[in-house]
Coordinates of C-alpha atoms and ligand atoms in Angstrom, one line a residue:
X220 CA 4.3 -5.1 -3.4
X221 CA 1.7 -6.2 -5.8
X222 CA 3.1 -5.9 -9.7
X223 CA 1.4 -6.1 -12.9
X224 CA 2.3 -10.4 -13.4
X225 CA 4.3 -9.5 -17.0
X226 CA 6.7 -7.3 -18.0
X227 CA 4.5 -6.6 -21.3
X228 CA 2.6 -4.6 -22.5
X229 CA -1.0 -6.4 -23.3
X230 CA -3.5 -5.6 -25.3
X231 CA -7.3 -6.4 -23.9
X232 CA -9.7 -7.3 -27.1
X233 CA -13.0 -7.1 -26.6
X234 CA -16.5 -4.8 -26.3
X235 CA -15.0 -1.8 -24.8
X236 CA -17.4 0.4 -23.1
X237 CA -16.4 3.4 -20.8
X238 CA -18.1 6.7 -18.8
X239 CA -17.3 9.7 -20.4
X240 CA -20.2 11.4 -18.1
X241 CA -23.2 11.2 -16.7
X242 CA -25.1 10.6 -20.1
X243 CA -22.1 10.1 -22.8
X244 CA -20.1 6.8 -22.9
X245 CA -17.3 5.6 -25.0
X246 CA -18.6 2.8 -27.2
X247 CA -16.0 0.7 -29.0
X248 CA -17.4 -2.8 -30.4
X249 CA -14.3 -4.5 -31.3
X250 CA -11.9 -2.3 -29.3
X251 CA -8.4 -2.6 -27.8
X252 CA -7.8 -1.6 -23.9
X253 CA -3.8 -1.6 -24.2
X254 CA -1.9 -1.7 -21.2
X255 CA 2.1 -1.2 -20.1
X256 CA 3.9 -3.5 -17.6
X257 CA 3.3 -0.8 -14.7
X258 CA -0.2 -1.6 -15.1
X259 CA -0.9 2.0 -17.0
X260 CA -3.4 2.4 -20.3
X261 CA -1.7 3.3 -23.0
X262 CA -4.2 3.3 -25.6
X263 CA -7.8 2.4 -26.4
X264 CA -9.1 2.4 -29.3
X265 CA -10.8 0.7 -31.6
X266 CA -8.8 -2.2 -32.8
X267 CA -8.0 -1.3 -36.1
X268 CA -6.3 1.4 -35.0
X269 CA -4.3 -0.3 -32.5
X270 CA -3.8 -3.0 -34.9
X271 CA -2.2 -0.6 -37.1
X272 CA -0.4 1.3 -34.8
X273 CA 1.3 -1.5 -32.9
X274 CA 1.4 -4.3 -35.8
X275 CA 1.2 -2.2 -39.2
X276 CA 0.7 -3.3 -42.1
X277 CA 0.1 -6.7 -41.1
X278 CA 3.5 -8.8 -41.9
X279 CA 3.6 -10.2 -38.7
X280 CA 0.2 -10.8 -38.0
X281 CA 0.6 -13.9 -38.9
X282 CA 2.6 -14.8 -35.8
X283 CA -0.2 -13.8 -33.8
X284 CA -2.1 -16.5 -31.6
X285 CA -5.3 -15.2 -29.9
X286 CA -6.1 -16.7 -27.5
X287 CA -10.1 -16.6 -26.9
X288 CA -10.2 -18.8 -23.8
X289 CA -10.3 -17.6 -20.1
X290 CA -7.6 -15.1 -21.0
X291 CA -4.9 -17.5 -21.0
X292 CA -1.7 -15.5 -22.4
X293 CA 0.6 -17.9 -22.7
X294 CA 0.6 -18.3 -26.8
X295 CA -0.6 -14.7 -27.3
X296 CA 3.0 -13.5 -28.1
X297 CA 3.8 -12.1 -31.5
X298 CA 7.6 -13.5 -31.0
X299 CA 9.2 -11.1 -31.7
X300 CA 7.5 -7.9 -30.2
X301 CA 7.1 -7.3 -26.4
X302 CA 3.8 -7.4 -25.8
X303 CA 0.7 -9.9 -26.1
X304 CA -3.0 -10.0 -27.3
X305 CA -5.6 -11.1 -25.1
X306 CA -8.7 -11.6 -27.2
X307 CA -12.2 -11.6 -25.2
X308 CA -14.3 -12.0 -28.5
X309 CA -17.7 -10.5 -27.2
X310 CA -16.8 -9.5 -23.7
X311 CA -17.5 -6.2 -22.5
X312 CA -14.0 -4.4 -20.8
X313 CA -15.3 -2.2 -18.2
X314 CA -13.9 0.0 -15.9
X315 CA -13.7 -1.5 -12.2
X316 CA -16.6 -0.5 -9.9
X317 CA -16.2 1.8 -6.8
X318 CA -18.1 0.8 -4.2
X319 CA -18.4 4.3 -1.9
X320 CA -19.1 2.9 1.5
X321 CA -19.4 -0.8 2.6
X322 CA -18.1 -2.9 6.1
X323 CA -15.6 -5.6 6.5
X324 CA -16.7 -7.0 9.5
X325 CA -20.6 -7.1 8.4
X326 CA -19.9 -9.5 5.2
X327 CA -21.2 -12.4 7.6
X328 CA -24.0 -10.5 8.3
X329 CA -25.9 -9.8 5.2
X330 CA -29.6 -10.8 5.0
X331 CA -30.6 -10.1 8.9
X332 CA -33.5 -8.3 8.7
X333 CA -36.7 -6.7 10.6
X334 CA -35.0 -3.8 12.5
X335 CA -34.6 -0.4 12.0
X336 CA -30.9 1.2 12.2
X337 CA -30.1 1.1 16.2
X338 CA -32.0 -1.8 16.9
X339 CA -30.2 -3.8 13.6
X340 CA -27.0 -2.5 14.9
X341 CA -27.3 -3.9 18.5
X342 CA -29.1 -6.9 17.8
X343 CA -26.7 -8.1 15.0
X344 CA -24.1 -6.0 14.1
X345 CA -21.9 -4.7 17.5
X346 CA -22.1 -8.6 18.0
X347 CA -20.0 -9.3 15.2
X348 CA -17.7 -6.5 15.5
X349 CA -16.7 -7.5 18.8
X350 CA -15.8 -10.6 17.3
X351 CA -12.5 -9.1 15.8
X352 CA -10.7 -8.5 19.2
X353 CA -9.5 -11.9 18.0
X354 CA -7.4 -11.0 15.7
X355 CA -6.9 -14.6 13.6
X356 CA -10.8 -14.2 13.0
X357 CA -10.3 -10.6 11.8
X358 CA -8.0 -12.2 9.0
X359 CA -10.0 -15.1 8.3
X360 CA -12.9 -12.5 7.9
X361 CA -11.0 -9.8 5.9
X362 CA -9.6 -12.5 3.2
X363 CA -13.3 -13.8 2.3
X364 CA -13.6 -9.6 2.0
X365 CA -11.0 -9.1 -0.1
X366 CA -11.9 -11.9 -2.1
X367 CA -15.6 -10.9 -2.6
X368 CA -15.3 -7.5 -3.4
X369 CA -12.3 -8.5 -6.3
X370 CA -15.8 -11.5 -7.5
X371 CA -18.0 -8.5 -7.7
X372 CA -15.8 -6.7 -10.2
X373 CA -15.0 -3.7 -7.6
X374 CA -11.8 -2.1 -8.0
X375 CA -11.9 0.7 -5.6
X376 CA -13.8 0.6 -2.3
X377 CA -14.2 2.6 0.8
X378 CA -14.2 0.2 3.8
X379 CA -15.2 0.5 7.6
X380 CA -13.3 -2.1 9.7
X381 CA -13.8 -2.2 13.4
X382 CA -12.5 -0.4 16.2
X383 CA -9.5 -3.1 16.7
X384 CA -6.2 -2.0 16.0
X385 CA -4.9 -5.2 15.1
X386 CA -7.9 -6.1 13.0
X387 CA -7.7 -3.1 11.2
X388 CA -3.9 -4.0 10.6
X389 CA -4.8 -7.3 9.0
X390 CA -7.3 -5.9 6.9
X391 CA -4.7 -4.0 5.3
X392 CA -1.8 -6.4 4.5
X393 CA -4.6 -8.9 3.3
X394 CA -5.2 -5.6 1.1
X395 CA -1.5 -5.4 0.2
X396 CA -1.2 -9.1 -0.5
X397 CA -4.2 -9.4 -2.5
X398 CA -3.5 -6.8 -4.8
X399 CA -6.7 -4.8 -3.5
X400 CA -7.3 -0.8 -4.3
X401 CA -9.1 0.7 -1.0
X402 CA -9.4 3.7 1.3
X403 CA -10.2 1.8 4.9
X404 CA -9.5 3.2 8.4
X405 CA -10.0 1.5 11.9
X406 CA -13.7 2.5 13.7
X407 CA -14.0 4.8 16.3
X408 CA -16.4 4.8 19.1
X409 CA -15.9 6.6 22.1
X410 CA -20.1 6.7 23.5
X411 CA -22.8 5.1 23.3
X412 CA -21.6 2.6 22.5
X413 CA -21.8 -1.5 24.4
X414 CA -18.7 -2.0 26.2
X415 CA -16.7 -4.3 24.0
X416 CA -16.9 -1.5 21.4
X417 CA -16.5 1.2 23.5
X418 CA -12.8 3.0 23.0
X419 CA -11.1 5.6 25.2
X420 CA -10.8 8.6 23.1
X421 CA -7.3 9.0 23.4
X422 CA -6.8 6.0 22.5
X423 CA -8.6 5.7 19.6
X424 CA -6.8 9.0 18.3
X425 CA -3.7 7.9 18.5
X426 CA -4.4 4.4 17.5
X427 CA -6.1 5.8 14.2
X428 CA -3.0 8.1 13.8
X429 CA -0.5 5.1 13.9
X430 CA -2.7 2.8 11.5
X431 CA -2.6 6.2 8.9
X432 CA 1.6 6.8 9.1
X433 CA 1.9 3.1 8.9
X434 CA -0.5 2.3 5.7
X435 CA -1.6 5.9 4.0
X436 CA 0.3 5.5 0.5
X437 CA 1.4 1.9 0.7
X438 CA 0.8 -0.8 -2.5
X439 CA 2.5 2.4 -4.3
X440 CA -0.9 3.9 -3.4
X441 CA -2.8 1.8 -3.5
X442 CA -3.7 1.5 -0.1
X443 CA -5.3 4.9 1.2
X444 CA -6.1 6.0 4.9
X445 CA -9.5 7.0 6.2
X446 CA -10.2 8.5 9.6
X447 CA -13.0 6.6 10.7
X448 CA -15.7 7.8 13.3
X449 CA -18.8 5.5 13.2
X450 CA -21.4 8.2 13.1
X451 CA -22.9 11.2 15.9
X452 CA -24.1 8.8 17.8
X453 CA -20.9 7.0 19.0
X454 CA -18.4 10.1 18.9
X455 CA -17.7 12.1 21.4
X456 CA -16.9 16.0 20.8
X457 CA -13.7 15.4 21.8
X458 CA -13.6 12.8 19.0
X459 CA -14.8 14.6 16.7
X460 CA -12.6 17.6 17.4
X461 CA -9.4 15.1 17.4
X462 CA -10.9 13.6 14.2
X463 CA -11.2 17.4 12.6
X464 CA -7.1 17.9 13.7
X465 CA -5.8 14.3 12.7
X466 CA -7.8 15.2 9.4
X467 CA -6.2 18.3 8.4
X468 CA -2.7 17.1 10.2
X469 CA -2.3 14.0 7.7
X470 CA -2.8 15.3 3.7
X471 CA -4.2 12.8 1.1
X472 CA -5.6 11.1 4.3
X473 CA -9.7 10.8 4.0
X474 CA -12.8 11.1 7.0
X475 CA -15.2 8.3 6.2
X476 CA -18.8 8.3 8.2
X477 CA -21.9 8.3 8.3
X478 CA -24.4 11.3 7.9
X479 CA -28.5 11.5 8.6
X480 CA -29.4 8.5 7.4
X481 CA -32.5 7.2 10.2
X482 CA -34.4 9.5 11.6
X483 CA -34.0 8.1 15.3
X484 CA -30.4 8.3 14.7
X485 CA -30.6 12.1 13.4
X486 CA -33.1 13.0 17.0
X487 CA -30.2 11.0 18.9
X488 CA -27.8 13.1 17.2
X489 CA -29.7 16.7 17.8
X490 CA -29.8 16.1 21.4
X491 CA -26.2 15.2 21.8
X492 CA -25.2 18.3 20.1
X493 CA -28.2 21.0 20.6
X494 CA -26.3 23.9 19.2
X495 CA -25.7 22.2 16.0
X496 CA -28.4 23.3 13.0
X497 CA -27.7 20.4 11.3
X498 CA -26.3 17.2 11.6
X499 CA -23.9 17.7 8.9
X500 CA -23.4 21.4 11.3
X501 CA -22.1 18.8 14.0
X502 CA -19.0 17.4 11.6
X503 CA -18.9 20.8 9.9
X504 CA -18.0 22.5 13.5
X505 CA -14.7 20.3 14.2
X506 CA -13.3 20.5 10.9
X507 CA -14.5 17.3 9.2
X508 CA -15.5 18.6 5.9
X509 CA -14.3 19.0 2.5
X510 CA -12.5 17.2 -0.2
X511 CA -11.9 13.6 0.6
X512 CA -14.5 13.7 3.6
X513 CA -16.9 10.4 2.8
X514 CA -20.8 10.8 4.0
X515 CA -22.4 7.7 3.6
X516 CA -26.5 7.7 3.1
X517 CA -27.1 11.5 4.0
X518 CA -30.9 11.1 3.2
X519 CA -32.8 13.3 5.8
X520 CA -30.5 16.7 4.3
X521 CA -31.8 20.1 3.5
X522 CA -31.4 22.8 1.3
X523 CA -28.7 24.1 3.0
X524 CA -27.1 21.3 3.9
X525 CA -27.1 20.2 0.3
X526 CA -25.3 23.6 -0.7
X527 CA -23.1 23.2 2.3
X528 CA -22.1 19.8 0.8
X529 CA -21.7 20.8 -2.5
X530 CA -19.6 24.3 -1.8
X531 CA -17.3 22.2 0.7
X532 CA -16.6 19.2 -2.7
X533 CA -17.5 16.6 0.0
X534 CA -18.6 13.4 -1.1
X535 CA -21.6 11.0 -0.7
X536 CA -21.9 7.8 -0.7
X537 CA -25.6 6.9 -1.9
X538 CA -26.4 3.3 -0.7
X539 CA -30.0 2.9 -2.3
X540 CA -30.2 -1.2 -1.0
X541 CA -29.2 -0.8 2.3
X542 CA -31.9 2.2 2.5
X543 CA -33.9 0.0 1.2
X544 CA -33.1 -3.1 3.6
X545 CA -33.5 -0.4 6.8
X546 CA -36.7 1.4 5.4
X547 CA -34.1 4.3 6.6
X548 CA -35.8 7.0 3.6
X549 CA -35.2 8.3 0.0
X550 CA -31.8 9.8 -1.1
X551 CA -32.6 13.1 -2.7
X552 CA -30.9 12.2 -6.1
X553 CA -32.6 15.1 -8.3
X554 CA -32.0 18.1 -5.7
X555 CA -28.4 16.1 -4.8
X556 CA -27.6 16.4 -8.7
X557 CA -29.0 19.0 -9.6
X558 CA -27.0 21.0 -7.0
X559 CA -23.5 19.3 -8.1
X560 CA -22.8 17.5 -5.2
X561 CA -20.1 14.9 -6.1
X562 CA -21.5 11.1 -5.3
X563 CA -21.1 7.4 -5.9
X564 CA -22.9 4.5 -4.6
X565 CA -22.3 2.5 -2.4
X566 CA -23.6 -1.6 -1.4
X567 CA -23.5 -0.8 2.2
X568 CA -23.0 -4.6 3.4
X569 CA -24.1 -5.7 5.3
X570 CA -27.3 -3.1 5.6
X571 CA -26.5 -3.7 1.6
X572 CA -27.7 -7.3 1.0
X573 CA -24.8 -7.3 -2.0
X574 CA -21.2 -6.4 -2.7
X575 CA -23.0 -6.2 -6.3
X576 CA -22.7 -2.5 -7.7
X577 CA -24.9 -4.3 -10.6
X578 CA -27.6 -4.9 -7.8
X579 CA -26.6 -1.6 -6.2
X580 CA -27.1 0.5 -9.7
X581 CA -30.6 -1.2 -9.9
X582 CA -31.8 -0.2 -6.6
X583 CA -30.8 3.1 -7.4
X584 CA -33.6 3.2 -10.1
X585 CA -36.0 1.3 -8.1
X586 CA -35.1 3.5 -5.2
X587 CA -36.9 7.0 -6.7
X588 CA -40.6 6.5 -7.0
X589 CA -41.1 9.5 -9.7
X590 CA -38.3 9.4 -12.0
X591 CA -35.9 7.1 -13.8
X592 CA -32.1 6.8 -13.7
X593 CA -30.9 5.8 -17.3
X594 CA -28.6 3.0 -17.2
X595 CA -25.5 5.4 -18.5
X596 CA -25.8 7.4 -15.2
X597 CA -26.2 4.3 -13.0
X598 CA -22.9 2.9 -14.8
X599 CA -21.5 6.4 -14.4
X600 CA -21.8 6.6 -10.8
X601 CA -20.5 3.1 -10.4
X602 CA -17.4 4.1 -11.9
X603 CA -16.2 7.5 -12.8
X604 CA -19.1 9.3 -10.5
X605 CA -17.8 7.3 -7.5
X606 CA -13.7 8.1 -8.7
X607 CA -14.8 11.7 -8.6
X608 CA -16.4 11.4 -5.2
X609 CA -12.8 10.1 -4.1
X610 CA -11.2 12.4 -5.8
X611 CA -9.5 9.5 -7.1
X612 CA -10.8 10.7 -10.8
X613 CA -7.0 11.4 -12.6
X614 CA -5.8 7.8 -11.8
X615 CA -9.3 5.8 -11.9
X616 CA -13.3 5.4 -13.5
X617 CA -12.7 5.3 -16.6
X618 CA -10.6 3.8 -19.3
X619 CA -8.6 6.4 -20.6
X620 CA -4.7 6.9 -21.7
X621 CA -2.5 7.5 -18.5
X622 CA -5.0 6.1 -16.2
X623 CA -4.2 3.0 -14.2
X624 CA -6.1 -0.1 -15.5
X625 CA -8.8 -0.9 -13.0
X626 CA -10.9 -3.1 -15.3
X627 CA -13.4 -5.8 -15.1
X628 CA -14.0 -8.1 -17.9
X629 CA -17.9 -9.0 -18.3
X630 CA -19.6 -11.8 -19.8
X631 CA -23.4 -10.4 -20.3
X632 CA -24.5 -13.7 -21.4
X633 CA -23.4 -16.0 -19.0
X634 CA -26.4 -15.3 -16.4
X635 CA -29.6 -16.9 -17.1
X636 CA -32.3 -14.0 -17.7
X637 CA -30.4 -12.0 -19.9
X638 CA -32.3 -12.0 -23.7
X639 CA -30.2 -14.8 -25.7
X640 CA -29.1 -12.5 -28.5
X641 CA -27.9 -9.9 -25.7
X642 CA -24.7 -9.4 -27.1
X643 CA -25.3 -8.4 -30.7
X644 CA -28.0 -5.4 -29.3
X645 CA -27.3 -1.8 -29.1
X646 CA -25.1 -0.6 -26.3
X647 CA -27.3 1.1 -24.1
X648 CA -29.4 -2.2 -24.2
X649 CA -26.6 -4.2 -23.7
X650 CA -26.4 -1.5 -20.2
X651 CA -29.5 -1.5 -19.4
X652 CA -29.5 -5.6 -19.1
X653 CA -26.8 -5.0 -16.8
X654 CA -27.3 -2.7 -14.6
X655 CA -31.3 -4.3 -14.0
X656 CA -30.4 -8.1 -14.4
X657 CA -26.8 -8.3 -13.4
X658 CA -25.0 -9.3 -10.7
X659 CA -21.6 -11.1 -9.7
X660 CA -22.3 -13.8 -12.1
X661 CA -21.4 -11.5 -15.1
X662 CA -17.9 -10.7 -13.9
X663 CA -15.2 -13.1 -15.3
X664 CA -12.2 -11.1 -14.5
X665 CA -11.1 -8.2 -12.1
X666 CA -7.8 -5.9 -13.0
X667 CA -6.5 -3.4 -10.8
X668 CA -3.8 -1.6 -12.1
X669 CA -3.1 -4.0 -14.6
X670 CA -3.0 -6.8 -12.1
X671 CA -5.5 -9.6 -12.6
X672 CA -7.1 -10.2 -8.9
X673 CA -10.2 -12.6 -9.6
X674 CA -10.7 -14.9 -12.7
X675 CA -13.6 -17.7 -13.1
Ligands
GUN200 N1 -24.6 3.9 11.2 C1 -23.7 3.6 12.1 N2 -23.1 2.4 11.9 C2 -23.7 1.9 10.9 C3 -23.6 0.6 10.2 O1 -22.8 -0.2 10.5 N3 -24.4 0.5 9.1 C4 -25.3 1.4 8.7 N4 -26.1 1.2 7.7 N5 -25.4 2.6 9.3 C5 -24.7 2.8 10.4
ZN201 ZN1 -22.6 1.9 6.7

């Protein structure tokens, strides 16, 4: 089981900036991020305080080696205290990103373009899924994942694999062995679907069933189940209706799918299940609703679907490049907020050219042709909006005392593009440089749960 690597407590120095909501962020210059050996915050703060608080009046200060280099820790030790000081000078300590909705298998398939959604999913995508009925491939596959999302800074993310057992059970103890914070689940497709992805329904019930009692909770929860169905298209009612009972069978566990996001997909749907008003009617009928019930895209929704979505605290995953990428429509962002649905974004890979939320947060902006998104709202809903949306909010998003420490360490001026001076501007220019010129280049260190999982 992944650990924190020391048994002391550490304290992060550096640029500490942190969601408090959609508009308000925490905003300490020279700050302290302090976290215990289980990987827990303990403080932040500016530094003074902490300085005071954990040093007083300063007679052992001079014992103190900071060590402003790549975060080695090895001479940080005051000698005689148990903990050390890791100081990042002008590096901003973030929270860790949650990426909402994004698929395993499609990481070699970014960038394959000039299709909308079925045609792109036939042409390129069921391809590569097949590919992990070999399960050393699966591995091979889900280690340059894992490995990926920890380079882009993302500390929580919501993964499809495919419909392969095996794969699926790779995925995970790469997951475990990595260190990695996700809520994944294996595919299921029981229609429509070519043959080498096409599952008996049974099967895929049960399969699904013994990937959750095997992996829901493990990595001392860090490793969270999600029942998986692929979207209307692929499911069959039975499906469905097993996914609805599995669901509500296996507490904590989460649904993760995809909702109205093409309009050919949305007429394919309606004419599976006429009776349905909605699409969103179709999962609502066998149960798979509610808290911890992941929609990716849900673009083509209405007013009542939004209220449905909203009254029920199920979540969406808004994947602005991957919308982009498929032409697939406009996420209603001002009706979707203004009617308190809970929603993060998502990079979508591969329909998402980038694991980057930096790229992801952009798009977002770019995305709605009438109104901005500030940068403090795009940070928020790469963070603390997407922890909410997985109801993951009391542990994760934000850098707060008894949270875990999911944090990434940033570096705003080590990508070309970014204004010289960017580091001694005012924080919400300092954001708004990120989230519209950053990308994986920026991140210089990934934490989860006080864990270091990527460094430069
Ligand atoms: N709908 C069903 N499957 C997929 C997928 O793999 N990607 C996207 N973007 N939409 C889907
Ligand atoms: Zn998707």
């Amino acid at each position: 089981m992944p650990q924190p690597e020391s048994d002391l407590t550490k304290i992060y120095l550096g640029h500490v900036i942190s969601p408090l909501s959609s508009t308000a962020y925490l905003d300490y210059m020279r700050g302290a991020l302090v976290v215990n050996s289980q990987g827990k915050i303990v403080d932040v703060a500016p530094w003074a305080e902490i300085q005071h608080k954990y040093i007083g009046d300063g007679h052992k200060t001079g014992e103190i080696h900071i060590n402003d280099e790549n975060h080695k820790t090895d001479d940080n030790h005051i000698n005689d205290s148990s903990f050390q000081i890791v100081d990042l000078g002008q590096r901003l300590i973030l929270p860790g990103l949650v990426d909402l909705h994004l698929h395993l298998p499609q990481v070699s398939q970014t960038g394959r373009s000039g299709e909308h959604l079925l045609a792109w999913l036939n042409k390129y995508i069921f391809p590569a899924e097949a590919r992990f009925s070999d399960t050393n491939h699966a591995r091979k596959i889900a280690t340059w994942f894992f490995d990926e999302l920890a380079a882009n800074g993302t500390t929580l993310a919501v993964v499809f694999t495919t419909i392969h057992k095996d794969a699926t059970d790779a995925a995970f103890e790469v997951a475990l062995q990595k260190g990695s914070r996700v809520i994944m689940g294996k595919v299921m497709m029981d229609a429509n679907s070519p043959e080498a992805l096409t599952e008996d329904t049974e099967t895929s019930l049960r399969e699904s069933e013994e990937l959750a009692n095997k992996w829901h909770g493990q990595g001392d929860g860090l490793l969270l189940y999600a029942f998986t169905p692929r979207f209307g298209v692929t499911s069959t009612a039975d499906l469905l209706a097993g996914v609805g009972r599995l669901f509500a069978k296996h507490p904590g566990t989460y649904v993760h799918t995809h909702l109205s996001e093409a309009k050919e997909e949305i007429q394919f749907v309606s004419t599976q299940f006429p009776k349905a008003r909605s699409y969103l009617d179709v999962y609502k009928s066998f149960g798979i609703i509610g808290k911890r019930t992941v929609f990716a895209h849900a673009i083509h929704l209405d007013d009542q679907d939004i209220k449905t979505v909203a009254d029920s605290h199920s979540s969406l995953a808004h994947c602005p490049s991957s919308n982009f990428f498929l032409k697939s429509g406009v996420f209603l962002y001002a009706k979707i907020c203004a009617a308190g649905c809970l929603f993060g974004l998502g990079s979508d890979v591969a329909a998402g050219p980038s694991m980057s939320l930096f790229n992801v947060m952009k798009d977002a902006n770019y995305m709605q042709p009438d109104f901005w998104i500030e940068p403090p709202e795009l940070l928020y809903r790469a963070t603390l909006g997407g922890a909410k949306a997985a109801h993951l909010d009391h542990l994760i998003g934000s850098l707060a005392v008894g949270k875990e420490a999911d944090f990434i360490v940033v570096d705003a001026s080590r990508k070309s593009g970014i204004v010289d001076n960017i580091l001694s501007q005012p924080t919400d220019e300092i954001l708004s440089s990120l989230v519209f010129l950053g990308d994986d280049r920026l991140i210089e260190a990934t934490y989860v749960r006080g864990r270091c999982i990527f460094h430069i």
